[in-house]
Short mmCIF file of C-alpha atoms in Angstrom, two decimals:
data_model
loop_
_atom_site.label_atom_id
_atom_site.label_comp_id
_atom_site.label_asym_id
_atom_site.label_seq_id
_atom_site.Cartn_x
_atom_site.Cartn_y
_atom_site.Cartn_z
CA UNK A 1 20.90 142.95 172.22
CA UNK A 2 24.12 142.30 170.29
CA UNK A 3 26.54 140.60 172.69
CA UNK A 4 29.90 142.06 171.57
CA UNK A 5 29.84 141.14 167.88
CA UNK A 6 31.57 143.37 165.35
CA UNK A 7 29.64 143.71 162.09
CA UNK A 8 31.71 143.99 158.89
CA UNK A 9 30.46 144.81 155.39
CA UNK A 10 32.67 142.70 153.12
CA UNK A 11 34.20 143.93 149.90
CA UNK A 12 37.11 143.10 147.60
CA UNK A 13 39.99 141.81 149.70
CA UNK A 14 37.67 139.98 152.10
CA UNK A 15 37.65 136.70 150.17
CA UNK A 16 39.00 134.75 153.17
CA UNK A 17 36.16 136.05 155.38
CA UNK A 18 33.65 135.07 152.70
CA UNK A 19 35.10 131.53 152.64
CA UNK A 20 34.75 131.34 156.42
CA UNK A 21 31.18 132.63 156.21
CA UNK A 22 30.36 129.99 153.59
CA UNK A 23 31.78 127.27 155.85
CA UNK A 24 29.64 128.59 158.72
CA UNK A 25 26.56 128.54 156.45
CA UNK A 26 27.32 124.89 155.58
CA UNK A 27 27.32 124.01 159.30
CA UNK A 28 24.39 126.20 160.31
CA UNK A 29 22.15 124.99 157.47
CA UNK A 30 23.52 121.43 157.65
CA UNK A 31 24.04 121.68 153.91
CA UNK A 32 27.63 120.86 152.94
CA UNK A 33 26.53 119.72 149.47
CA UNK A 34 25.58 123.26 148.46
CA UNK A 35 28.00 125.28 150.56
CA UNK A 36 31.27 123.36 150.51
CA UNK A 37 31.30 120.61 147.87
CA UNK A 38 32.52 122.81 144.96
CA UNK A 39 34.10 125.97 146.37
CA UNK A 40 34.68 128.77 143.88
CA UNK A 41 38.13 130.14 143.19
CA UNK A 42 39.50 133.39 144.59
CA UNK A 43 38.82 135.39 141.41
CA UNK A 44 35.12 134.48 141.52
CA UNK A 45 34.86 135.52 145.18
CA UNK A 46 36.71 138.76 144.45
CA UNK A 47 34.30 139.51 141.58
CA UNK A 48 31.24 138.75 143.74
CA UNK A 49 32.48 141.01 146.54
CA UNK A 50 33.03 143.85 144.03
CA UNK A 51 29.43 143.80 142.79
CA UNK A 52 27.43 146.79 144.08
CA UNK A 53 24.17 144.85 144.34
CA UNK A 54 25.67 142.07 146.51
CA UNK A 55 25.72 142.83 150.24
CA UNK A 56 27.71 140.50 152.49
CA UNK A 57 27.77 141.17 156.23
CA UNK A 58 29.60 139.13 158.86
CA UNK A 59 29.40 139.28 162.63
CA UNK A 60 32.68 138.44 164.32
CA UNK A 61 33.25 137.59 167.97
CA UNK A 62 36.84 137.22 169.09
CA UNK A 63 38.01 137.05 165.48
CA UNK A 64 35.64 134.15 164.71
CA UNK A 65 32.78 134.40 162.21
CA UNK A 66 29.76 134.07 164.50
CA UNK A 67 27.10 134.88 161.90
CA UNK A 68 26.43 136.54 158.62
CA UNK A 69 24.08 137.36 155.84
CA UNK A 70 24.12 137.69 152.08
CA UNK A 71 21.59 139.99 150.48
CA UNK A 72 20.90 141.29 146.99
CA UNK A 73 19.72 144.75 145.99
CA UNK A 74 17.06 144.53 143.30
CA UNK A 75 16.18 147.47 141.05
CA UNK A 76 12.44 147.71 140.42
CA UNK A 77 10.84 148.68 137.14
CA UNK A 78 7.34 149.66 138.28
CA UNK A 79 8.64 152.58 140.33
CA UNK A 80 12.02 154.25 140.83
CA UNK A 81 12.93 152.27 143.89
CA UNK A 82 14.79 149.18 145.01
CA UNK A 83 14.32 146.40 147.52
CA UNK A 84 16.77 144.19 149.39
CA UNK A 85 16.38 140.41 149.45
CA UNK A 86 18.09 138.48 152.25
CA UNK A 87 19.24 135.29 150.55
CA UNK A 88 21.11 133.69 153.45
CA UNK A 89 21.20 134.56 157.14
CA UNK A 90 22.64 132.32 159.84
CA UNK A 91 24.33 132.43 163.22
CA UNK A 92 26.71 129.67 164.26
CA UNK A 93 25.14 127.48 166.94
CA UNK A 94 27.59 128.52 169.69
CA UNK A 95 26.68 132.19 169.19
CA UNK A 96 22.88 132.04 168.96
CA UNK A 97 20.41 133.93 171.17
CA UNK A 98 22.85 136.83 171.62
CA UNK A 99 21.27 139.34 169.25
CA UNK A 100 23.64 138.71 166.35
CA UNK A 101 20.94 138.05 163.72
CA UNK A 102 19.08 141.17 164.81
CA UNK A 103 22.32 143.20 164.68
CA UNK A 104 23.00 141.95 161.16
CA UNK A 105 19.51 142.93 160.02
CA UNK A 106 19.83 146.34 161.70
CA UNK A 107 23.09 146.94 159.79
CA UNK A 108 21.34 145.87 156.59
CA UNK A 109 18.52 148.32 157.40
CA UNK A 110 21.10 151.09 157.61
CA UNK A 111 22.59 150.11 154.25
CA UNK A 112 19.09 149.86 152.74
CA UNK A 113 18.22 153.38 153.94
CA UNK A 114 21.48 154.74 152.47
CA UNK A 115 20.65 153.11 149.14
CA UNK A 116 17.07 154.36 149.09
CA UNK A 117 15.49 150.91 149.33
CA UNK A 118 11.86 150.77 150.34
CA UNK A 119 11.80 147.27 151.87
CA UNK A 120 13.92 144.32 152.95
CA UNK A 121 12.37 140.90 152.48
CA UNK A 122 13.33 137.37 153.44
CA UNK A 123 11.93 133.84 153.20
CA UNK A 124 11.66 131.40 156.10
CA UNK A 125 11.00 127.70 156.02
CA UNK A 126 7.81 126.65 157.86
CA UNK A 127 9.84 124.20 159.95
CA UNK A 128 12.21 126.90 161.27
CA UNK A 129 10.40 128.50 164.26
CA UNK A 130 13.43 130.53 165.47
CA UNK A 131 13.77 132.23 162.07
CA UNK A 132 10.03 132.87 161.88
CA UNK A 133 10.03 134.39 165.38
CA UNK A 134 12.95 136.67 164.47
CA UNK A 135 11.37 137.89 161.25
CA UNK A 136 7.92 138.39 162.86
CA UNK A 137 9.62 140.52 165.53
CA UNK A 138 11.20 142.72 162.85
CA UNK A 139 8.59 142.88 160.11
CA UNK A 140 5.21 142.02 158.68
CA UNK A 141 4.50 138.42 157.70
CA UNK A 142 3.22 137.51 154.25
CA UNK A 143 2.27 133.93 153.51
CA UNK A 144 3.45 133.14 149.99
CA UNK A 145 4.45 130.08 148.04
CA UNK A 146 7.96 129.66 146.69
CA UNK A 147 8.67 127.73 143.49
CA UNK A 148 12.01 126.58 142.11
CA UNK A 149 11.85 126.35 138.33
CA UNK A 150 14.39 123.88 136.97
CA UNK A 151 16.24 125.34 134.01
CA UNK A 152 17.28 121.92 132.64
CA UNK A 153 13.73 120.67 132.07
CA UNK A 154 11.74 121.55 128.97
#
């Protein structure tokens, strides 16, 4: 159950909230190198938030960003349909186990239905049991391998 978090779908004008979400991701993922070492400028954030296929949701408690997710809507070619990929999802440590991640995913489900998406999918690291438990509660598990292909190597 969501313990008093307000869910907001960010858009242009919400650049400050996106910065706060990014800072929360840096803490939650313990990854300041990727999330805070080279912050983009306001015009980049404004452009990102204006893109239709980018979905940014934040959960706020008492005016503080307690959690959030960033997802991408992908158009498919094999059928006239789309799917939603959750790229990042985190809840700040002080706000965990209060239903915030589930509430964020439920809001994303609503957006996905409105957009005619057929599925939402997400990856979880094998060494992240809380994430795996959340996703198994909400969906079907598929064991797949993930590969990062370096674009600088020939």
